[in-house]
Tab-separated table of C-alpha atoms and ligand atoms in Angstrom:
chain	number	residue	atom	x	y	z
A	1	MET	CA	-16.293	13.253	-16.475
A	2	LYS	CA	-18.321	15.769	-14.224
A	3	ARG	CA	-16.405	16.939	-11.685
A	4	VAL	CA	-16.717	15.146	-8.181
A	5	SER	CA	-14.957	15.870	-5.131
A	6	LEU	CA	-13.949	13.526	-2.657
A	7	THR	CA	-16.435	14.958	-0.536
A	8	GLN	CA	-18.837	14.668	-2.667
A	9	TYR	CA	-18.719	10.072	-4.014
A	10	LEU	CA	-17.690	9.302	-0.027
A	11	VAL	CA	-21.539	11.363	0.342
A	12	GLU	CA	-23.142	9.390	-2.485
A	13	GLN	CA	-21.361	5.874	-1.748
A	14	GLN	CA	-22.537	6.759	1.716
A	15	ARG	CA	-26.576	7.285	0.437
A	16	GLU	CA	-26.152	4.992	-2.679
A	17	HIS	CA	-24.128	1.718	-0.565
A	18	GLY	CA	-24.334	2.696	3.236
A	19	MET	CA	-20.544	1.364	3.119
A	20	ILE	CA	-19.393	5.158	4.422
A	21	PRO	CA	-20.288	5.760	8.250
A	22	GLY	CA	-20.141	9.566	9.175
A	23	GLN	CA	-16.398	8.574	10.053
A	24	LEU	CA	-15.136	5.981	8.233
A	25	ARG	CA	-15.891	9.688	5.651
A	26	LEU	CA	-14.194	11.820	8.472
A	27	LEU	CA	-11.053	9.851	8.534
A	28	ILE	CA	-10.983	9.597	4.961
A	29	GLU	CA	-11.445	13.134	4.190
A	30	VAL	CA	-8.397	13.971	6.784
A	31	VAL	CA	-6.256	11.099	5.352
A	32	ALA	CA	-6.700	12.716	2.046
A	33	ARG	CA	-6.582	16.516	3.532
A	34	ALA	CA	-3.784	15.410	4.505
A	35	CYS	CA	-1.946	13.153	2.035
A	36	LYS	CA	-2.227	17.308	0.251
A	37	ARG	CA	0.117	18.514	2.931
A	38	ILE	CA	3.307	15.858	2.863
A	39	ALA	CA	3.045	16.223	-1.327
A	40	ILE	CA	2.709	20.337	-0.733
A	41	ALA	CA	6.135	18.978	1.512
A	42	VAL	CA	8.055	16.269	-0.800
A	43	ASN	CA	7.529	18.632	-3.937
A	44	LYS	CA	9.446	22.139	-2.375
A	45	GLY	CA	12.415	18.872	-2.974
A	46	ALA	CA	15.748	20.780	-2.057
A	47	LEU	CA	13.856	24.303	-1.186
A	48	GLY	CA	12.084	23.391	1.937
A	49	ASP	CA	14.656	21.346	3.972
A	50	VAL	CA	13.439	17.819	3.682
A	51	LEU	CA	15.709	15.813	0.872
A	52	GLY	CA	18.509	14.131	3.368
A	53	SER	CA	18.701	11.912	5.895
A	54	ALA	CA	17.626	11.622	9.570
A	55	SER	CA	20.122	11.473	12.119
A	56	SER	CA	17.695	8.507	13.343
A	57	GLU	CA	16.656	5.135	12.489
A	58	ASN	CA	13.316	3.621	12.246
A	59	VAL	CA	12.298	-0.055	14.202
A	60	GLN	CA	12.821	-0.895	10.736
A	61	GLY	CA	16.321	-0.446	11.535
A	62	GLU	CA	16.187	1.951	8.448
A	63	VAL	CA	17.669	5.309	8.388
A	64	GLN	CA	15.104	7.711	8.437
A	65	LYS	CA	14.774	9.948	5.914
A	66	LYS	CA	13.301	12.941	7.101
A	67	LEU	CA	10.238	13.506	4.430
A	68	ASP	CA	9.314	9.626	6.257
A	69	ILE	CA	9.198	11.605	9.543
A	70	ILE	CA	7.190	14.782	9.000
A	71	SER	CA	4.787	12.695	6.575
A	72	ASN	CA	4.592	11.049	9.335
A	73	GLU	CA	4.101	13.920	11.558
A	74	VAL	CA	1.460	15.202	9.013
A	75	LEU	CA	-0.467	12.377	9.676
A	76	ILE	CA	-0.764	12.035	13.502
A	77	GLU	CA	-1.464	15.433	13.558
A	78	ALA	CA	-4.197	15.370	11.284
A	79	ASN	CA	-6.042	12.304	12.886
A	80	GLU	CA	-6.012	12.656	16.804
A	81	TRP	CA	-8.279	14.608	17.259
A	82	GLY	CA	-10.814	13.734	15.448
A	83	GLY	CA	-12.974	11.781	16.933
A	84	HIS	CA	-12.809	9.231	14.868
A	85	LEU	CA	-9.647	7.168	15.590
A	86	ALA	CA	-9.065	5.044	18.466
A	87	ALA	CA	-5.507	4.334	18.018
A	88	MET	CA	-3.011	4.383	14.732
A	89	ALA	CA	0.675	1.587	13.453
A	90	SER	CA	2.868	3.123	10.416
A	91	GLU	CA	6.557	1.609	9.937
A	92	GLU	CA	8.263	5.543	11.427
A	93	MET	CA	6.842	4.274	15.059
A	94	ASP	CA	8.086	1.144	17.220
A	95	SER	CA	4.322	0.707	18.602
A	96	ILE	CA	0.888	1.454	18.541
A	97	HIS	CA	0.085	5.518	19.045
A	98	VAL	CA	-3.546	5.509	21.449
A	99	VAL	CA	-5.867	8.505	20.684
A	100	PRO	CA	-4.828	9.910	24.116
A	101	ASN	CA	-6.942	10.739	26.647
A	102	ARG	CA	-8.467	14.904	26.263
A	103	TYR	CA	-9.935	13.535	22.606
A	104	PRO	CA	-12.599	11.336	22.112
A	105	GLN	CA	-12.163	7.303	21.110
A	106	GLY	CA	-13.512	6.262	17.192
A	107	GLU	CA	-14.775	3.461	15.881
A	108	TYR	CA	-11.952	3.063	13.755
A	109	MET	CA	-7.536	2.835	13.585
A	110	LEU	CA	-6.004	3.959	10.482
A	111	LEU	CA	-1.895	2.232	9.895
A	112	PHE	CA	0.193	3.581	7.691
A	113	ASP	CA	3.169	3.376	6.192
A	114	PRO	CA	4.365	7.387	5.645
A	115	LEU	CA	5.890	7.619	2.994
A	116	ASP	CA	7.701	4.912	0.810
A	117	GLY	CA	9.728	4.431	-1.182
A	118	SER	CA	12.483	6.468	0.375
A	119	SER	CA	15.155	5.452	-1.328
A	120	ASN	CA	13.705	7.521	-3.999
A	121	ILE	CA	13.328	10.767	-2.455
A	122	ASP	CA	17.039	12.095	-3.451
A	123	VAL	CA	16.651	11.565	-6.217
A	124	ASN	CA	13.338	13.317	-8.315
A	125	VAL	CA	11.527	9.635	-8.276
A	126	SER	CA	7.403	9.350	-7.099
A	127	ILE	CA	6.736	8.176	-3.493
A	128	GLY	CA	3.162	7.207	-1.479
A	129	THR	CA	1.374	7.596	0.754
A	130	ILE	CA	0.237	3.793	2.002
A	131	PHE	CA	-2.967	3.321	4.404
A	132	SER	CA	-5.061	0.782	5.792
A	133	VAL	CA	-8.656	0.746	7.873
A	134	LEU	CA	-9.416	-1.368	10.407
A	135	ARG	CA	-12.302	-1.352	12.865
A	136	LYS	CA	-11.822	-1.152	16.450
A	137	VAL	CA	-13.008	-4.874	18.180
A	138	GLY	CA	-14.400	-4.144	21.770
A	139	HIS	CA	-16.180	-0.858	22.701
A	140	THR	CA	-13.485	-0.234	25.813
A	141	ARG	CA	-11.885	2.772	25.665
A	142	GLY	CA	-8.446	0.493	25.369
A	143	VAL	CA	-6.748	-0.059	22.471
A	144	SER	CA	-3.282	-2.859	21.781
A	145	GLU	CA	-1.161	-4.126	20.208
A	146	ASP	CA	-2.802	-7.012	19.833
A	147	ASP	CA	-6.354	-5.630	18.479
A	148	PHE	CA	-4.407	-4.688	14.758
A	149	LEU	CA	-2.874	-7.804	14.118
A	150	GLN	CA	-6.014	-8.233	11.727
A	151	PRO	CA	-5.866	-10.528	9.093
A	152	GLY	CA	-6.372	-8.112	5.551
A	153	LYS	CA	-10.016	-9.082	5.393
A	154	HIS	CA	-11.420	-7.100	7.430
A	155	GLN	CA	-9.714	-3.929	6.581
A	156	ALA	CA	-12.963	-1.140	6.440
A	157	ALA	CA	-10.842	0.753	3.642
A	158	ALA	CA	-7.101	0.670	2.337
A	159	GLY	CA	-5.485	3.658	-0.630
A	160	TYR	CA	-2.750	5.262	-1.187
A	161	CYS	CA	-1.882	8.459	-2.312
A	162	ILE	CA	1.320	9.094	-5.520
A	163	TYR	CA	3.194	11.667	-5.390
A	164	GLY	CA	4.362	11.172	-9.021
A	165	PRO	CA	4.316	14.065	-11.911
A	166	GLN	CA	-0.213	13.864	-11.377
A	167	THR	CA	-0.489	13.667	-7.571
A	168	GLN	CA	-2.890	10.696	-6.993
A	169	LEU	CA	-4.669	9.323	-4.456
A	170	VAL	CA	-6.744	6.083	-4.939
A	171	LEU	CA	-9.669	4.344	-2.902
A	172	THR	CA	-11.178	1.417	-1.996
A	173	VAL	CA	-14.133	0.634	1.080
A	174	GLY	CA	-15.036	-2.240	-0.944
A	175	ASN	CA	-16.691	-1.191	-3.512
A	176	GLY	CA	-13.971	-1.051	-6.842
A	177	VAL	CA	-10.950	1.211	-7.151
A	178	VAL	CA	-11.683	4.658	-7.306
A	179	ALA	CA	-8.928	6.962	-8.335
A	180	PHE	CA	-8.868	10.580	-7.356
A	181	THR	CA	-6.380	13.341	-8.681
A	182	LEU	CA	-5.289	16.628	-6.628
A	183	ASP	CA	-6.697	20.114	-8.667
A	184	ARG	CA	-3.720	21.516	-7.542
A	185	GLU	CA	-4.881	25.721	-7.674
A	186	THR	CA	-8.506	25.247	-6.435
A	187	GLY	CA	-6.718	21.997	-3.533
A	188	SER	CA	-9.140	19.385	-3.917
A	189	TRP	CA	-9.704	16.097	-5.234
A	190	VAL	CA	-11.243	14.900	-7.728
A	191	LEU	CA	-12.649	11.818	-9.548
A	192	THR	CA	-10.999	11.268	-12.077
A	193	GLN	CA	-11.062	7.127	-12.781
A	194	SER	CA	-14.643	5.569	-11.235
A	195	ASP	CA	-13.954	1.503	-12.133
A	196	ILE	CA	-10.365	0.555	-12.265
A	197	ARG	CA	-9.966	-3.021	-12.816
A	198	ILE	CA	-7.042	-4.702	-13.751
A	199	PRO	CA	-6.181	-6.983	-16.716
A	200	GLU	CA	-6.423	-10.659	-16.148
A	201	ASP	CA	-2.659	-11.060	-18.672
A	202	THR	CA	-0.169	-9.701	-18.724
A	203	LYS	CA	3.175	-9.064	-20.918
A	204	GLU	CA	4.273	-7.086	-18.145
A	205	PHE	CA	6.965	-8.067	-14.563
A	206	ALA	CA	7.791	-6.439	-11.285
A	207	ILE	CA	11.212	-7.721	-9.168
A	208	ASN	CA	14.574	-6.769	-8.539
A	209	MET	CA	16.453	-9.154	-10.519
A	210	SER	CA	19.763	-7.997	-8.804
A	211	ASN	CA	18.021	-11.108	-5.854
A	212	MET	CA	17.761	-13.531	-8.391
A	213	ARG	CA	19.768	-15.869	-7.157
A	214	HIS	CA	18.534	-15.504	-3.543
A	215	TRP	CA	14.800	-16.324	-4.671
A	216	ALA	CA	13.708	-19.442	-4.684
A	217	PRO	CA	13.190	-22.925	-7.369
A	218	PRO	CA	9.583	-21.258	-7.881
A	219	MET	CA	10.244	-18.042	-8.340
A	220	ARG	CA	13.506	-18.679	-10.718
A	221	ARG	CA	11.074	-21.102	-12.779
A	222	TYR	CA	8.855	-17.886	-12.905
A	223	VAL	CA	10.891	-15.460	-13.784
A	224	GLU	CA	13.273	-17.663	-16.014
A	225	GLU	CA	10.329	-17.923	-17.798
A	226	CYS	CA	9.012	-15.573	-18.548
A	227	LEU	CA	12.884	-13.651	-19.444
A	228	ALA	CA	12.986	-17.320	-22.286
A	229	GLY	CA	9.955	-15.090	-23.903
A	230	LYS	CA	8.571	-16.310	-27.441
A	231	THR	CA	10.060	-19.696	-27.585
A	232	GLY	CA	10.487	-20.033	-24.684
A	233	PRO	CA	7.322	-22.084	-22.360
A	234	ARG	CA	5.499	-19.042	-22.084
A	235	GLY	CA	5.114	-18.318	-25.752
A	236	LYS	CA	5.493	-14.854	-25.428
A	237	ASP	CA	7.610	-11.908	-24.873
A	238	PHE	CA	8.048	-9.681	-21.565
A	239	ASN	CA	8.507	-6.719	-20.154
A	240	MET	CA	10.139	-6.390	-17.203
A	241	ARG	CA	9.911	-2.300	-14.876
A	242	TRP	CA	11.214	-1.540	-11.031
A	243	VAL	CA	11.134	1.393	-9.827
A	244	ALA	CA	12.196	0.555	-6.332
A	245	SER	CA	9.135	2.452	-5.461
A	246	MET	CA	5.761	0.247	-4.364
A	247	VAL	CA	3.354	2.235	-4.389
A	248	THR	CA	4.325	2.765	-7.852
A	249	ASP	CA	4.535	-0.057	-9.322
A	250	VAL	CA	1.451	-0.979	-7.519
A	251	HIS	CA	-0.283	2.732	-9.049
A	252	ARG	CA	1.345	1.328	-13.235
A	253	ILE	CA	-0.555	-2.448	-12.437
A	254	LEU	CA	-3.648	-0.926	-12.019
A	255	MET	CA	-3.360	1.575	-14.654
A	256	ARG	CA	-2.531	-1.153	-17.257
A	257	GLY	CA	-2.248	-4.799	-15.256
A	258	GLY	CA	1.443	-6.591	-14.771
A	259	ILE	CA	2.517	-8.350	-11.794
A	260	PHE	CA	5.028	-6.464	-8.825
A	261	MET	CA	6.910	-9.776	-6.661
A	262	TYR	CA	8.758	-9.625	-3.705
A	263	PRO	CA	9.779	-12.661	-2.320
A	264	TRP	CA	11.630	-14.909	0.040
A	265	ASP	CA	15.310	-14.603	-0.115
A	266	GLN	CA	17.601	-17.097	0.881
A	267	ARG	CA	19.915	-14.302	2.575
A	268	GLU	CA	17.082	-13.518	5.383
A	269	PRO	CA	15.161	-17.248	5.418
A	270	GLU	CA	13.714	-16.355	8.997
A	271	LYS	CA	12.508	-13.247	6.672
A	272	PRO	CA	9.214	-14.391	4.827
A	273	GLY	CA	9.763	-11.297	2.698
A	274	LYS	CA	10.700	-7.299	3.120
A	275	LEU	CA	8.232	-5.876	2.365
A	276	ARG	CA	4.969	-5.607	5.866
A	277	LEU	CA	1.557	-7.438	5.851
A	278	LEU	CA	-0.406	-4.950	7.819
A	279	TYR	CA	0.432	-2.018	6.125
A	280	GLU	CA	1.777	-2.468	2.382
A	281	ALA	CA	0.829	-5.793	1.834
A	282	ASN	CA	-1.729	-6.144	3.083
A	283	PRO	CA	-4.001	-2.211	1.526
A	284	MET	CA	-2.239	-3.396	-1.290
A	285	ALA	CA	-3.840	-6.881	-1.623
A	286	PHE	CA	-6.871	-5.490	-0.966
A	287	LEU	CA	-6.832	-2.413	-4.168
A	288	VAL	CA	-5.445	-5.518	-6.308
A	289	GLU	CA	-8.474	-7.898	-5.367
A	290	GLN	CA	-10.846	-4.621	-5.469
A	291	ALA	CA	-10.021	-4.176	-9.022
A	292	GLY	CA	-10.664	-8.048	-10.357
A	293	GLY	CA	-6.442	-8.935	-9.737
A	294	ALA	CA	-5.568	-11.185	-6.760
A	295	ALA	CA	-2.621	-11.260	-4.515
A	296	THR	CA	-0.596	-13.431	-2.676
A	297	ASN	CA	1.987	-14.506	-0.243
A	298	GLY	CA	3.230	-17.722	-3.017
A	299	ARG	CA	1.412	-19.347	-0.897
A	300	GLU	CA	-2.558	-18.531	-0.056
A	301	ARG	CA	-4.319	-15.014	-0.077
A	302	ILE	CA	-2.328	-11.963	1.503
A	303	LEU	CA	-5.908	-10.737	3.348
A	304	ASP	CA	-6.196	-14.308	4.081
A	305	VAL	CA	-2.904	-14.300	6.328
A	306	VAL	CA	-3.461	-13.058	10.547
A	307	PRO	CA	-0.412	-11.723	11.559
A	308	CYS	CA	1.212	-12.688	14.799
A	309	LYS	CA	3.404	-8.853	15.377
A	310	LEU	CA	2.151	-5.446	14.019
A	311	HIS	CA	5.859	-4.723	11.578
A	312	GLU	CA	5.404	-8.485	10.757
A	313	ARG	CA	6.789	-9.270	6.974
A	314	VAL	CA	6.075	-11.057	3.939
A	315	SER	CA	5.879	-11.600	0.853
A	316	VAL	CA	4.278	-10.589	-2.012
A	317	MET	CA	2.915	-11.578	-5.035
A	318	LEU	CA	0.273	-9.830	-6.862
A	319	GLY	CA	-1.460	-7.698	-9.912
A	320	SER	CA	-3.604	-9.673	-13.164
A	321	ARG	CA	-4.692	-12.573	-11.610
A	322	ASN	CA	-3.547	-15.341	-14.124
A	323	GLU	CA	-0.038	-14.333	-13.767
A	324	VAL	CA	-0.333	-14.760	-9.437
A	325	ASP	CA	-2.031	-18.172	-10.514
A	326	ARG	CA	0.426	-19.833	-12.117
A	327	VAL	CA	3.013	-18.114	-9.958
A	328	THR	CA	1.798	-19.282	-6.819
A	329	ALA	CA	1.224	-22.496	-8.419
A	330	TYR	CA	4.637	-23.056	-8.816
A	331	HIS	CA	5.634	-22.813	-5.116
A	332	GLN	CA	2.163	-24.859	-4.628
A	333	GLN	CA	4.241	-27.411	-6.504
A	334	THR	CA	7.082	-27.313	-4.263
A	335	GLU	CA	4.966	-27.446	-1.012
B	1	P6P	P1	13.789	-3.139	-3.100
B	1	P6P	C1	11.133	0.854	-0.369
B	1	P6P	O1	11.977	1.234	-0.007
B	1	P6P	C2	10.386	-0.672	-0.236
B	1	P6P	O2	10.403	-0.601	0.924
B	1	P6P	C3	9.010	-0.670	-1.244
B	1	P6P	O3	8.357	0.962	-1.471
B	1	P6P	C4	10.153	-1.075	-3.357
B	1	P6P	O4	8.639	-2.176	-3.419
B	1	P6P	C5	10.906	-2.593	-2.001
B	1	P6P	O5	11.321	-1.534	-1.016
B	1	P6P	C6	12.786	-1.904	-3.221
B	1	P6P	O6	13.006	-3.051	-2.127
B	1	P6P	O7	15.268	-4.209	-2.439
B	1	P6P	O8	14.721	-2.571	-4.716
B	1	P6P	O9	15.155	-1.911	-2.792
């Protein structure tokens, strides 16, 4: 494959499809550069003062890892001066971060989980940064939390960076899904996959099985049928994977198919699910749909869900279309 850099890809997409206006191109390049800096911090491990927990909790009530805070600060500092953003929102911050008045405000808003899968940091399992881009509504300078409460189908771009054996940036601007691999010798992002497609069928499911007794009946029915294998109603054997790092599980599904599920749990019935809608489920749903897959909350398309709160949670079923359709149908039948 001819060596194509991230910048060249973005310029060519703008020239051929007009899908990446100047400010969006700058935003994507700045986020990609920030992910390189996060990769350097992640890869230091015990050699840098980056492992272990900080002495603080985030808005989710979760103990923050040092790398959660470092990654969040890298993304805020990299993005606030460029003039491409009006504000940012992060899993690690209670409220939105409005671009300071000393900088020009742009037409986009950036949302991110700066380091997803934090429980894996100290045990050297792949983790990642997830980001979502929305257009700022209205043209006055002010921006409020309500401006972020847009359904995921309004995203201008979405992607993640996975810090694994390779460091890869996976991106969509609404014209398919592409992947770039970091060339550490030159520090450049090189296009390595240009049209990622998720197979419609799969024999691999991803879910935290230890929660099985707490799921709703349709969720248990779907998984029990997978476990029944060849002699059961599905007539085929299934494999299971659960990395407990959403970026890693979703990346595997984009690469070879599968279904990822984090469903409602009766232990906290008021919570729709564990994962956050705006900066985890929405960007991943945009990527999965752009790669030919499907993503629902068990009842409706995730990208159609209208958020009520910045840190709202949602049930997630995403991946190979025929499997997501099946598990969604089981949920809808119990309506
Ligand atoms: P559990 C990581 O903390 C995360 O938010 C996702 O990346 C991951 O899919 C999920 O939680 C893992 O949850 O309950 O299996 O530890």
